[in-house]
mmCIF file of C-alpha atoms in Angstrom:
data_model
loop_
_atom_site.group_PDB
_atom_site.id
_atom_site.type_symbol
_atom_site.label_atom_id
_atom_site.label_comp_id
_atom_site.label_asym_id
_atom_site.label_seq_id
_atom_site.Cartn_x
_atom_site.Cartn_y
_atom_site.Cartn_z
ATOM 1 C CA MET A 1 84.630 66.549 135.812
ATOM 2 C CA GLU A 2 86.313 67.757 132.773
ATOM 3 C CA GLN A 3 83.822 65.877 130.931
ATOM 4 C CA ARG A 4 81.117 68.007 133.572
ATOM 5 C CA GLU A 5 82.680 71.145 133.399
ATOM 6 C CA THR A 6 82.684 71.123 129.405
ATOM 7 C CA LEU A 7 79.014 70.482 129.415
ATOM 8 C CA VAL A 8 77.994 73.002 131.550
ATOM 9 C CA LYS A 9 79.770 75.627 129.517
ATOM 10 C CA THR A 10 78.261 74.257 126.254
ATOM 11 C CA THR A 11 74.732 74.055 127.941
ATOM 12 C CA GLU A 12 75.766 78.257 129.071
ATOM 13 C CA ALA A 13 76.502 78.838 125.407
ATOM 14 C CA LYS A 14 73.481 77.266 124.238
ATOM 15 C CA LEU A 15 70.734 79.665 126.488
ATOM 16 C CA GLU A 16 72.824 82.311 125.740
ATOM 17 C CA ALA A 17 72.072 81.553 122.196
ATOM 18 C CA ALA A 18 68.407 80.625 122.877
ATOM 19 C CA ARG A 19 68.111 83.876 124.128
ATOM 20 C CA ALA A 20 69.412 85.938 121.613
ATOM 21 C CA GLN A 21 67.022 83.924 119.296
ATOM 22 C CA LEU A 22 64.410 85.114 121.746
ATOM 23 C CA ASP A 23 64.821 88.743 121.407
ATOM 24 C CA GLU A 24 65.416 88.799 117.928
ATOM 25 C CA ALA A 25 62.194 86.939 118.012
ATOM 26 C CA GLU A 26 60.155 89.313 119.914
ATOM 27 C CA ALA A 27 61.829 92.451 118.259
ATOM 28 C CA ARG A 28 60.536 91.240 115.174
ATOM 29 C CA GLN A 29 57.257 90.530 116.812
ATOM 30 C CA ARG A 30 57.133 94.105 117.961
ATOM 31 C CA GLN A 31 57.699 95.158 114.192
ATOM 32 C CA THR A 32 54.721 93.610 113.393
ATOM 33 C CA VAL A 33 52.775 96.382 115.697
ATOM 34 C CA ILE A 34 51.901 99.361 114.149
ATOM 35 C CA ILE A 35 51.646 102.500 116.373
ATOM 36 C CA ALA A 36 50.251 105.672 115.192
ATOM 37 C CA PRO A 37 52.580 108.615 116.012
ATOM 38 C CA ALA A 38 49.376 110.991 117.431
ATOM 39 C CA ALA A 39 45.649 109.847 117.575
ATOM 40 C CA GLY A 40 43.129 110.296 115.444
ATOM 41 C CA THR A 41 40.977 108.415 112.565
ATOM 42 C CA ILE A 42 42.812 106.572 109.706
ATOM 43 C CA ALA A 43 41.091 108.064 106.674
ATOM 44 C CA SER A 44 42.657 105.599 104.319
ATOM 45 C CA ARG A 45 44.579 102.280 104.178
ATOM 46 C CA SER A 46 47.284 101.198 101.240
ATOM 47 C CA VAL A 47 47.943 97.438 102.529
ATOM 48 C CA ALA A 48 46.837 94.758 103.181
ATOM 49 C CA ILE A 49 47.249 91.700 106.105
ATOM 50 C CA GLY A 50 50.888 89.836 105.050
ATOM 51 C CA GLN A 51 51.893 92.064 102.474
ATOM 52 C CA VAL A 52 55.399 92.404 102.544
ATOM 53 C CA VAL A 53 56.254 96.557 101.995
ATOM 54 C CA GLN A 54 59.562 98.376 101.724
ATOM 55 C CA ALA A 55 60.856 100.977 104.254
ATOM 56 C CA GLY A 56 58.969 104.215 103.187
ATOM 57 C CA VAL A 57 56.245 103.070 101.916
ATOM 58 C CA GLU A 58 52.776 104.628 103.091
ATOM 59 C CA MET A 59 50.863 102.083 105.129
ATOM 60 C CA PHE A 60 47.980 104.378 106.250
ATOM 61 C CA ARG A 61 46.547 108.154 106.095
ATOM 62 C CA LEU A 62 45.835 109.288 109.664
ATOM 63 C CA ILE A 63 43.431 112.331 110.664
ATOM 64 C CA GLN A 64 45.327 113.894 113.289
ATOM 65 C CA ASP A 65 43.321 114.642 116.099
ATOM 66 C CA ASP A 66 40.577 114.564 113.691
ATOM 67 C CA ARG A 67 41.354 117.930 112.461
ATOM 68 C CA ILE A 68 40.181 118.779 108.861
ATOM 69 C CA GLU A 69 41.486 121.744 106.603
ATOM 70 C CA VAL A 70 39.881 122.960 103.559
ATOM 71 C CA ASP A 71 43.050 124.371 101.138
ATOM 72 C CA ALA A 72 41.674 127.338 99.169
ATOM 73 C CA ARG A 73 42.958 128.369 96.052
ATOM 74 C CA LEU A 74 43.722 132.624 95.581
ATOM 75 C CA VAL A 75 44.689 134.605 92.486
ATOM 76 C CA GLU A 76 48.014 136.299 93.612
ATOM 77 C CA THR A 77 46.274 139.529 93.958
ATOM 78 C CA ASP A 78 44.264 138.087 96.690
ATOM 79 C CA LEU A 79 46.830 136.121 98.139
ATOM 80 C CA LEU A 80 48.303 139.732 99.040
ATOM 81 C CA ALA A 81 45.082 140.176 101.564
ATOM 82 C CA ALA A 82 45.146 137.157 103.536
ATOM 83 C CA ALA A 83 47.118 136.726 106.523
ATOM 84 C CA ALA A 84 46.867 133.709 109.440
ATOM 85 C CA GLY A 85 43.653 134.436 111.801
ATOM 86 C CA GLN A 86 41.335 135.779 109.464
ATOM 87 C CA HIS A 87 37.762 134.875 109.925
ATOM 88 C CA VAL A 88 36.346 132.524 107.221
ATOM 89 C CA MET A 89 33.217 131.455 105.751
ATOM 90 C CA VAL A 90 32.867 127.885 104.550
ATOM 91 C CA LEU A 91 30.172 126.568 102.699
ATOM 92 C CA GLY A 92 29.839 122.757 101.831
ATOM 93 C CA PRO A 93 28.225 120.949 99.032
ATOM 94 C CA GLY A 94 24.583 121.278 100.570
ATOM 95 C CA GLY A 95 25.486 124.986 101.136
ATOM 96 C CA LYS A 96 25.238 124.580 104.777
ATOM 97 C CA SER A 97 28.025 127.138 106.342
ATOM 98 C CA GLU A 98 31.116 126.281 108.921
ATOM 99 C CA HIS A 99 33.099 128.536 110.708
ATOM 100 C CA GLY A 100 36.974 128.714 110.198
ATOM 101 C CA SER A 101 40.211 130.555 110.920
ATOM 102 C CA VAL A 102 43.058 131.174 108.329
ATOM 103 C CA ARG A 103 46.046 128.975 109.616
ATOM 104 C CA LEU A 104 48.844 129.647 107.092
ATOM 105 C CA VAL A 105 49.385 131.071 104.142
ATOM 106 C CA SER A 106 51.369 129.146 101.636
ATOM 107 C CA PRO A 107 54.841 131.383 100.815
ATOM 108 C CA VAL A 108 54.917 129.736 97.070
ATOM 109 C CA VAL A 109 52.100 130.637 94.173
ATOM 110 C CA ASP A 110 52.001 128.395 91.654
ATOM 111 C CA PRO A 111 53.846 129.711 88.714
ATOM 112 C CA LYS A 112 51.454 128.102 85.684
ATOM 113 C CA THR A 113 48.558 128.791 87.403
ATOM 114 C CA ARG A 114 49.507 131.870 89.461
ATOM 115 C CA LEU A 115 47.764 130.595 92.505
ATOM 116 C CA GLY A 116 48.443 130.509 96.012
ATOM 117 C CA THR A 117 47.079 127.772 98.962
ATOM 118 C CA VAL A 118 45.413 129.678 102.052
ATOM 119 C CA HIS A 119 45.403 126.872 104.542
ATOM 120 C CA VAL A 120 41.745 126.876 106.492
ATOM 121 C CA ALA A 121 41.101 125.253 109.844
ATOM 122 C CA LEU A 122 37.960 123.782 110.520
ATOM 123 C CA PRO A 123 36.347 123.316 113.799
ATOM 124 C CA ASN A 124 35.870 120.388 115.658
ATOM 125 C CA GLY A 125 33.113 117.781 114.893
ATOM 126 C CA THR A 126 32.782 119.893 111.451
ATOM 127 C CA LYS A 127 30.332 117.775 108.835
ATOM 128 C CA LEU A 128 32.647 118.510 106.157
ATOM 129 C CA LYS A 129 34.594 115.160 104.574
ATOM 130 C CA PRO A 130 38.105 114.601 103.163
ATOM 131 C CA GLY A 131 37.650 115.100 99.403
ATOM 132 C CA MET A 132 34.354 117.252 99.385
ATOM 133 C CA PHE A 133 34.621 120.483 97.600
ATOM 134 C CA ALA A 134 34.036 123.590 99.266
ATOM 135 C CA ARG A 135 33.776 127.533 98.723
ATOM 136 C CA VAL A 136 35.446 129.642 101.242
ATOM 137 C CA GLU A 137 34.935 133.567 102.151
ATOM 138 C CA ILE A 138 37.507 135.161 104.008
ATOM 139 C CA SER A 139 36.806 138.236 105.635
ATOM 140 C CA ALA A 140 39.837 140.796 104.375
ATOM 141 C CA GLU A 141 40.409 143.530 106.435
ATOM 142 C CA ARG A 142 38.596 146.755 104.729
ATOM 143 C CA LYS A 143 40.252 149.921 104.021
ATOM 144 C CA LEU A 144 40.247 153.200 102.609
ATOM 145 C CA ALA A 145 42.827 153.952 99.463
ATOM 146 C CA LEU A 146 43.894 156.547 97.501
ATOM 147 C CA THR A 147 43.029 155.110 93.725
ATOM 148 C CA VAL A 148 44.042 156.382 90.258
ATOM 149 C CA PRO A 149 42.117 155.058 86.771
ATOM 150 C CA LEU A 150 44.466 152.262 84.980
ATOM 151 C CA LYS A 151 43.995 154.596 81.800
ATOM 152 C CA ALA A 152 45.980 157.577 83.876
ATOM 153 C CA LEU A 153 49.401 155.144 84.313
ATOM 154 C CA VAL A 154 52.144 156.155 81.928
ATOM 155 C CA TRP A 155 55.061 153.414 81.803
ATOM 156 C CA ARG A 156 58.475 154.732 81.724
ATOM 157 C CA GLU A 157 61.525 152.202 82.431
ATOM 158 C CA ALA A 158 59.210 149.525 83.480
ATOM 159 C CA LYS A 159 57.798 152.135 86.403
ATOM 160 C CA ALA A 160 54.165 153.662 86.784
ATOM 161 C CA HIS A 161 54.085 157.655 86.327
ATOM 162 C CA VAL A 162 51.039 159.759 85.984
ATOM 163 C CA PHE A 163 51.265 163.414 84.770
ATOM 164 C CA LYS A 164 50.171 165.924 87.914
ATOM 165 C CA ILE A 165 48.760 168.899 86.991
ATOM 166 C CA GLY A 166 50.190 171.945 88.792
ATOM 167 C CA ARG A 167 48.465 175.730 89.867
ATOM 168 C CA ASP A 168 49.445 176.789 86.236
ATOM 169 C CA SER A 169 47.792 174.047 84.440
ATOM 170 C CA LEU A 170 51.720 172.896 83.654
ATOM 171 C CA VAL A 171 52.034 168.819 83.948
ATOM 172 C CA SER A 172 54.482 167.029 85.625
ATOM 173 C CA LEU A 173 55.955 163.636 85.319
ATOM 174 C CA VAL A 174 55.277 162.233 88.588
ATOM 175 C CA GLU A 175 56.055 158.344 89.810
ATOM 176 C CA ILE A 176 53.972 156.206 91.635
ATOM 177 C CA GLY A 177 53.966 153.282 93.918
ATOM 178 C CA LEU A 178 51.415 150.637 92.708
ATOM 179 C CA GLY A 179 48.732 148.568 95.163
ATOM 180 C CA ALA A 180 45.644 146.439 95.309
ATOM 181 C CA ARG A 181 43.689 146.827 92.057
ATOM 182 C CA GLU A 182 40.007 146.855 91.923
ATOM 183 C CA LEU A 183 37.959 146.413 88.749
ATOM 184 C CA ASP A 184 39.359 149.321 86.561
ATOM 185 C CA ASP A 185 40.975 151.314 89.401
ATOM 186 C CA VAL A 186 44.608 151.140 91.093
ATOM 187 C CA GLU A 187 45.811 151.837 94.525
ATOM 188 C CA VAL A 188 48.237 154.139 95.077
ATOM 189 C CA LEU A 189 50.990 153.844 97.571
ATOM 190 C CA ARG A 190 53.284 156.861 97.461
ATOM 191 C CA GLY A 191 53.800 159.762 94.770
ATOM 192 C CA LEU A 192 50.592 161.294 95.415
ATOM 193 C CA GLU A 193 48.347 163.183 98.150
ATOM 194 C CA ALA A 194 44.745 163.139 98.502
ATOM 195 C CA GLY A 195 43.335 166.100 96.289
ATOM 196 C CA ASP A 196 46.080 166.243 93.937
ATOM 197 C CA ARG A 197 44.993 166.673 90.277
ATOM 198 C CA ILE A 198 45.995 164.545 87.474
ATOM 199 C CA VAL A 199 45.493 163.922 83.794
ATOM 200 C CA THR A 200 43.207 160.807 83.473
ATOM 201 C CA HIS A 201 42.190 161.088 79.128
ATOM 202 C CA GLY A 202 45.330 161.250 76.488
ATOM 203 C CA ALA A 203 48.099 160.811 79.467
ATOM 204 C CA GLY A 204 50.079 158.855 76.651
ATOM 205 C CA LEU A 205 50.310 161.739 74.131
ATOM 206 C CA LEU A 206 51.876 164.249 76.911
ATOM 207 C CA SER A 207 55.446 165.209 78.175
ATOM 208 C CA ASP A 208 57.046 167.188 81.245
ATOM 209 C CA GLY A 209 56.136 170.813 81.177
ATOM 210 C CA ASP A 210 53.416 170.605 78.285
ATOM 211 C CA PHE A 211 50.384 172.956 79.499
ATOM 212 C CA VAL A 212 46.953 171.666 79.526
ATOM 213 C CA ASN A 213 42.886 172.444 79.861
ATOM 214 C CA VAL A 214 41.665 171.249 83.265
ATOM 215 C CA LYS A 215 38.441 169.926 83.425
ATOM 216 C CA THR A 216 37.549 168.403 86.475
ATOM 217 C CA ALA A 217 35.855 165.052 86.445
ATOM 218 C CA SER A 218 33.561 163.233 89.135
ATOM 219 C CA VAL A 219 34.329 161.803 91.917
ATOM 220 C CA LYS A 220 34.392 158.003 92.351
ATOM 221 C CA GLY A 221 34.155 157.046 96.012
ATOM 222 C CA GLY A 222 34.801 153.349 97.178
ATOM 223 C CA ALA A 223 37.164 151.175 99.365
ATOM 224 C CA LEU A 224 39.097 148.300 98.565
ATOM 225 C CA ARG A 225 39.577 145.038 100.654
#
């Protein structure tokens, strides 16, 4: 009877060991099955069947939900005019245009190239493919702006100033805030009002309180983007 009881206990121990081995084998088998975290299309594969890979190694590249974006590079001055939700026209390599929208404007500008990235979302079913070159036109908001010629600026202590002409033809040095630049003009954010007269020629030779002979220049109209 003691031999039988010992045999039963030994057999039960072997059964538990076999179950543990089965669980381990099933766990290893589950590790051989690769499951994507989301639906989409496999764009590239970096591994082969039977290859042993380390943890963290990229195996596949997935286009999630078949969504494709264009990474547009903009100079830092134009990047200020870009915002999420803006309408975008994307011209592919064949010249065919598609509509898109700005999804995200990168918060960082490359310190070497002075370029920033704008992520443009393309519509479902787009004919563009990853790796293609495309041209992006962003429809920025247009606005009327007060501008002054760049040659009218006078720099004092690393700050922009202009010489404002008073009613008595005496000039006073006024600090101004600068905005967007377009060609030879720059936007004025503060410090001047529409109708103010400023010195545009020889401003660097003047001092605060000098008398000037006023000659009115022609006004150039336009708008900044």
